Short mmCIF file of C-alpha atoms and ligand atoms in Angstrom, two decimals:
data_model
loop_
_atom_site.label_atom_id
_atom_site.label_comp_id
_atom_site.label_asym_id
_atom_site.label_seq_id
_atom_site.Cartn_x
_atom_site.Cartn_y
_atom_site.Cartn_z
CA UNK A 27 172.05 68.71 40.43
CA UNK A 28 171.61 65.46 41.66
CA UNK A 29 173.08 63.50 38.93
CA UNK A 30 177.32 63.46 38.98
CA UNK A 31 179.27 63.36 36.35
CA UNK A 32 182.11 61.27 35.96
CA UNK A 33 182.39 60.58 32.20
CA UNK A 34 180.52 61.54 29.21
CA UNK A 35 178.68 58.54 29.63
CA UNK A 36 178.88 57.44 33.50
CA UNK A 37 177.12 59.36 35.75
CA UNK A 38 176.17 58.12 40.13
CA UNK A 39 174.03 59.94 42.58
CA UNK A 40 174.97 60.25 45.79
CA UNK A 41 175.10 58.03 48.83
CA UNK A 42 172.75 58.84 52.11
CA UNK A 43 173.54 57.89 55.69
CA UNK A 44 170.31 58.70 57.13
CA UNK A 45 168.67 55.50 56.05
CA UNK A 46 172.14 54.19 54.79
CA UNK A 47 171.37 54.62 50.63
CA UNK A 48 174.21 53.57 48.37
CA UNK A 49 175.72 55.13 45.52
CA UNK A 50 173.78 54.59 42.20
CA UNK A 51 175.24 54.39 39.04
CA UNK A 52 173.80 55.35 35.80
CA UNK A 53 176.21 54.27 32.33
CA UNK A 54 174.61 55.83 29.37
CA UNK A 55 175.40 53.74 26.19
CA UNK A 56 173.94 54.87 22.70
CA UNK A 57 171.06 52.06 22.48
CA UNK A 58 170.80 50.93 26.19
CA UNK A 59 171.54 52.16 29.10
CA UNK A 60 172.59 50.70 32.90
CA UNK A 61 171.93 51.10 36.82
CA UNK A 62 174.08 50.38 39.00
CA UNK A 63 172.19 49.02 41.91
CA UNK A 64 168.79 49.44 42.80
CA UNK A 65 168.57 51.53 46.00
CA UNK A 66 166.75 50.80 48.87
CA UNK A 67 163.21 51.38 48.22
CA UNK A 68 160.30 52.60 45.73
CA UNK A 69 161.38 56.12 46.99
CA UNK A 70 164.90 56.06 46.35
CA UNK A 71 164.19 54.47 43.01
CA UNK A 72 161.61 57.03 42.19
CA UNK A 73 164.12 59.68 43.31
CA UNK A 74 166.89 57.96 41.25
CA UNK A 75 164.76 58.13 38.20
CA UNK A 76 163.89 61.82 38.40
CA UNK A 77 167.61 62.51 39.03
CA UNK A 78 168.00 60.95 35.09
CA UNK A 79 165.03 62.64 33.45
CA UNK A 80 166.30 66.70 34.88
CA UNK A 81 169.19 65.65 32.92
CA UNK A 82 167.15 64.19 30.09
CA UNK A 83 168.61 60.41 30.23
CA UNK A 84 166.32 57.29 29.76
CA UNK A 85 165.23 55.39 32.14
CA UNK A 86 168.07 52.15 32.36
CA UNK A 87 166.90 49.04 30.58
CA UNK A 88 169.02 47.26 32.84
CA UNK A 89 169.64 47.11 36.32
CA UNK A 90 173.00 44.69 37.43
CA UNK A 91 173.52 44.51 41.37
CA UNK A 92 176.69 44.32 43.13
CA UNK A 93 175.55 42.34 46.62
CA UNK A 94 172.51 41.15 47.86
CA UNK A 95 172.25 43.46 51.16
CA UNK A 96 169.17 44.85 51.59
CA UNK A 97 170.29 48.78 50.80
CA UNK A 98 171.21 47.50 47.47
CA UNK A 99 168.60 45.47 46.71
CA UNK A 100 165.10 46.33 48.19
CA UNK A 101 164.78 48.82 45.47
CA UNK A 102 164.44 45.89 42.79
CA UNK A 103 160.86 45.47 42.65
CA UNK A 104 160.22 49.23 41.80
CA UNK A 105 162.72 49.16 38.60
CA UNK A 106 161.46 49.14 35.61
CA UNK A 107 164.21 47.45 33.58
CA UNK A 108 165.53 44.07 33.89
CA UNK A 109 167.31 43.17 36.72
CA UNK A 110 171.10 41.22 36.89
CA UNK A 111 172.21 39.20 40.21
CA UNK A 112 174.75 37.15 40.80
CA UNK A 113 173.32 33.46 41.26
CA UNK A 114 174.55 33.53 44.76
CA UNK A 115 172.73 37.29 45.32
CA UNK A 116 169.66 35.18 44.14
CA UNK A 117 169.94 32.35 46.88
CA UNK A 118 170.05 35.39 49.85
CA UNK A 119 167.35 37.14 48.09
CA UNK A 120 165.14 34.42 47.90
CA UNK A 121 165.78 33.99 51.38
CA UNK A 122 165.35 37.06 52.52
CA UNK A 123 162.06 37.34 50.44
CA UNK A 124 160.66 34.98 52.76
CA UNK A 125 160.62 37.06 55.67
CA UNK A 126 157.98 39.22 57.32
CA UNK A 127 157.98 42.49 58.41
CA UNK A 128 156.95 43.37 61.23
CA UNK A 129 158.18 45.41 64.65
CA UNK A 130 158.32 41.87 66.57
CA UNK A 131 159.65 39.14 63.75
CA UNK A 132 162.34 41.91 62.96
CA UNK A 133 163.19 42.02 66.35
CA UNK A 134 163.06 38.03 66.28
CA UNK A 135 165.71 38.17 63.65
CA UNK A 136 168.41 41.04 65.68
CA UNK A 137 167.85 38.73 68.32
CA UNK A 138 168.64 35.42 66.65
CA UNK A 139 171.60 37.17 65.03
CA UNK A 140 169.93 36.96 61.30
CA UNK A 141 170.12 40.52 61.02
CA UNK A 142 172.58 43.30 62.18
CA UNK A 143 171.23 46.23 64.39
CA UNK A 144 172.89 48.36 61.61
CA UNK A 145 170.50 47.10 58.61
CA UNK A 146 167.78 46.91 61.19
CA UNK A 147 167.69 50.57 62.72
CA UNK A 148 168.40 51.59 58.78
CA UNK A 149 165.44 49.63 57.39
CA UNK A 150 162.96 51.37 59.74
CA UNK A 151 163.86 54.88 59.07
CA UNK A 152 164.32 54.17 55.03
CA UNK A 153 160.03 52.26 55.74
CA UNK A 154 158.19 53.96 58.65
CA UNK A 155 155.68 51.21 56.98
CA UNK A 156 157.49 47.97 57.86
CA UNK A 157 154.43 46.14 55.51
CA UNK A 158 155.77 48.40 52.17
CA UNK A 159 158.98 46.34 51.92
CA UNK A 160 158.89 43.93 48.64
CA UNK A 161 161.59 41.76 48.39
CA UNK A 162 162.47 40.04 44.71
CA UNK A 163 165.15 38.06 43.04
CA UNK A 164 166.86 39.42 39.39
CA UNK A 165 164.91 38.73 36.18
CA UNK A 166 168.39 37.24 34.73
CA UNK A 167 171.55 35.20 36.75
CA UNK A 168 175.10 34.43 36.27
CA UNK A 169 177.58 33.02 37.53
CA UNK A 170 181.23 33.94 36.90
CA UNK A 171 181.24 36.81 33.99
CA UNK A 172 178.99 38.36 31.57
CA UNK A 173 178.98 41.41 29.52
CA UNK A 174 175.87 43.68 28.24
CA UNK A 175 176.60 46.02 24.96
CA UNK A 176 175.10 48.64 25.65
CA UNK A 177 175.78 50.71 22.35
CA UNK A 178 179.23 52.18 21.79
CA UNK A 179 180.43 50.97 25.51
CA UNK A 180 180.14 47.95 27.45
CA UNK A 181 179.37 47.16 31.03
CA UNK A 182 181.55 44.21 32.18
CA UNK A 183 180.35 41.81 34.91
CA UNK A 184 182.78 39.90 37.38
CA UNK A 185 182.41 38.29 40.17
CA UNK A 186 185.02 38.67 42.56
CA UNK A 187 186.28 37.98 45.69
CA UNK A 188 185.30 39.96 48.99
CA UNK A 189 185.53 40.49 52.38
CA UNK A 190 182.23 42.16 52.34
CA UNK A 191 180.00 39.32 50.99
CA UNK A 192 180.59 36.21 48.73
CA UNK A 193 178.45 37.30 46.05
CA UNK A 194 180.31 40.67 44.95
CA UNK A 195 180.11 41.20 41.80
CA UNK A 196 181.78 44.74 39.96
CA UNK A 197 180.73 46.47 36.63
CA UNK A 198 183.82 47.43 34.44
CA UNK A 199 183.29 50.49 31.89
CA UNK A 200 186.38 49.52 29.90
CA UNK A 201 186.08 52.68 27.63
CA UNK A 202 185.34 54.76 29.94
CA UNK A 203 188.09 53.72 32.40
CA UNK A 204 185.05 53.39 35.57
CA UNK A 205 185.06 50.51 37.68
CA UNK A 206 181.90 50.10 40.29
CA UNK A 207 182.64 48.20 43.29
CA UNK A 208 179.91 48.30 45.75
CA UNK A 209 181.02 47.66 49.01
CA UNK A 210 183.68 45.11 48.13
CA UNK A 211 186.53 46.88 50.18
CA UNK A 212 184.98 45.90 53.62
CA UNK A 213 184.37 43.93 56.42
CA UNK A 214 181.73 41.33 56.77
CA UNK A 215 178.83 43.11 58.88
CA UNK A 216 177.11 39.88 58.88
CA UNK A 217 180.00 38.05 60.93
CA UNK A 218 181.36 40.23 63.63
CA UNK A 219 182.64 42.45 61.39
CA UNK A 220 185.45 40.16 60.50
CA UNK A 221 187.88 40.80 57.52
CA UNK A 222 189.18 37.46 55.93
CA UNK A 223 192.82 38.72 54.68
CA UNK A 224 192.96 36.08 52.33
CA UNK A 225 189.76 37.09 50.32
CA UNK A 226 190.83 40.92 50.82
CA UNK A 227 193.94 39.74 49.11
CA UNK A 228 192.36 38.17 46.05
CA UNK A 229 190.30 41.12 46.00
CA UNK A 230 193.36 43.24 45.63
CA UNK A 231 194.24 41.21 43.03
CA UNK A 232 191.75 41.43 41.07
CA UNK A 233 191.37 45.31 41.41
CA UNK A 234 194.77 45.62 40.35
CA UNK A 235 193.84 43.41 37.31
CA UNK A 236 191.48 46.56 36.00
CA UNK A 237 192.30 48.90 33.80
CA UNK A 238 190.93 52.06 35.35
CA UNK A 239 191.11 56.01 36.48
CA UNK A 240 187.81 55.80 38.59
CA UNK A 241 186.40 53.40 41.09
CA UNK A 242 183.40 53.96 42.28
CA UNK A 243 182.25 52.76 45.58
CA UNK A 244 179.23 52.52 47.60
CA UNK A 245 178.91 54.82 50.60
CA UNK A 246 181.73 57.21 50.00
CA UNK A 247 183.05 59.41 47.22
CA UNK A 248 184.28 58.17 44.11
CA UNK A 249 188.34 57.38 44.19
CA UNK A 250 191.15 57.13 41.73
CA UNK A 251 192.47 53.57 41.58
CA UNK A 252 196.03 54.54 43.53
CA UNK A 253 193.51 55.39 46.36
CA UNK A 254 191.05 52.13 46.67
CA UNK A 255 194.58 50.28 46.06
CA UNK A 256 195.84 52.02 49.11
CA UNK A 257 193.02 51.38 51.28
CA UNK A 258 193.04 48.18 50.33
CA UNK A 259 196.77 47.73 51.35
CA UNK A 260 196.40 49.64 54.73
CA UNK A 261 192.84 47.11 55.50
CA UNK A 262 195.75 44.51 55.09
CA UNK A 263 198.00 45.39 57.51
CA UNK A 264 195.50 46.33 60.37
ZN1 ZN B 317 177.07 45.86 51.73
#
């Protein structure tokens, strides 16, 4: 089975290293129902989607984003719900959007230090067509906080501080006790891999601040909450 169970209503599929695809979170309410990020590409959205109809779940109506790199996001024009960014995911996307894809301006970018070899050598196993990549911005924005009822449960929307990238946002399933972090609890790939303390301590903070059993993160198992706190503390004394 593809599809993991973590409550009756929150479900993720796995993560993938070969072409570096994240977690993906499914939360099941009784009228709607939420994704968790929206994969890397048309395939790993269509594989997503088959993953929830074996287990005879709806497709989500909504799809909310926790950071704007690309394994997260390129999968957002092949949704077919509405899609939630942070305003400041948006900005990079839009960006990004404006790019081409090809072997030699991809190589323009590694070289000019836009992009990471990590991403790069990623992207071209996830497209052996370099043209097939879409790039979009979200259907809806925030900023700050917002909250989607999704029938009986509700996904929670913060934006919160990060290491990782300055537009992290996590989903908190209050009832269900499940908080989704992306990739929060890391270093910034995009800047030498360097880990600002002071933002990794405001993260911890606000982690802390949740009420939660589960925490579910992008390229790794899903861990109790004494666990991310933990790695979060041991990050902070490297
Ligand atoms: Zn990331």
């Amino acid at each position: 089975m593809e599809l993991r169970r973590i409550t009756d209503c929150v479900f993720y599929t796995m993560f993938n290293k070969e072409s570096d695809r994240p977690v993906l979170g499914y939360i099941n309410g009784q009228n709607r129902s939420l994704m968790v990020d929206s994969g890397n590409s048309i395939n790993h959205v269509e594989w997503f989607n088959e993953a929830i109809r074996n287990e005879g779940l709806r497709t989500p109506e909504f799809i909310a984003i926790t950071h704007w790199h690309w394994d997260h996001t390129f999968g957002m024009y092949a949704v077919n719900g509405t899609t939630i960014a942070h305003q400041k995911t948006n900005v990079k996307l839009a960006e990004i959007a404006k790019w081409e894809w090809t072997d030699s301006k991809m190589k323009e970018r590694l070289e000019a230090g836009v992009e990471i070899e990590f991403a790069d050598t990623c992207i071209r196993t996830e497209y052996p067509t370099l043209s097939e990549i879409r790039v979009v911005t979200s259907d809806i924005s925030f900023e700050g906080y917002m909250e989607i009822d999704l029938g009986g449960i509700t996904a929670e929307l913060h934006h919160i501080p990060s290491p990782h990238s300055d537009d992290s946002v996590c989903i908190f399933i209050p009832q269900e006790r499940v908080l989704f972090i992306g990739d929060a609890v890391g270093v910034d790939y995009y800047n030498n891999c360097y880990l600002d303390k002071d933002k990794l301590r405001s993260l911890i903070t606000a982690i802390e601040g949740f009420d939660f059993d589960t925490c579910v993160v992008g390229h790794a198992e899903p861990i109790s909450k004494q666990s991310i706190v933990n790695i979060m503390n041991s990050l902070m004394e490297r």
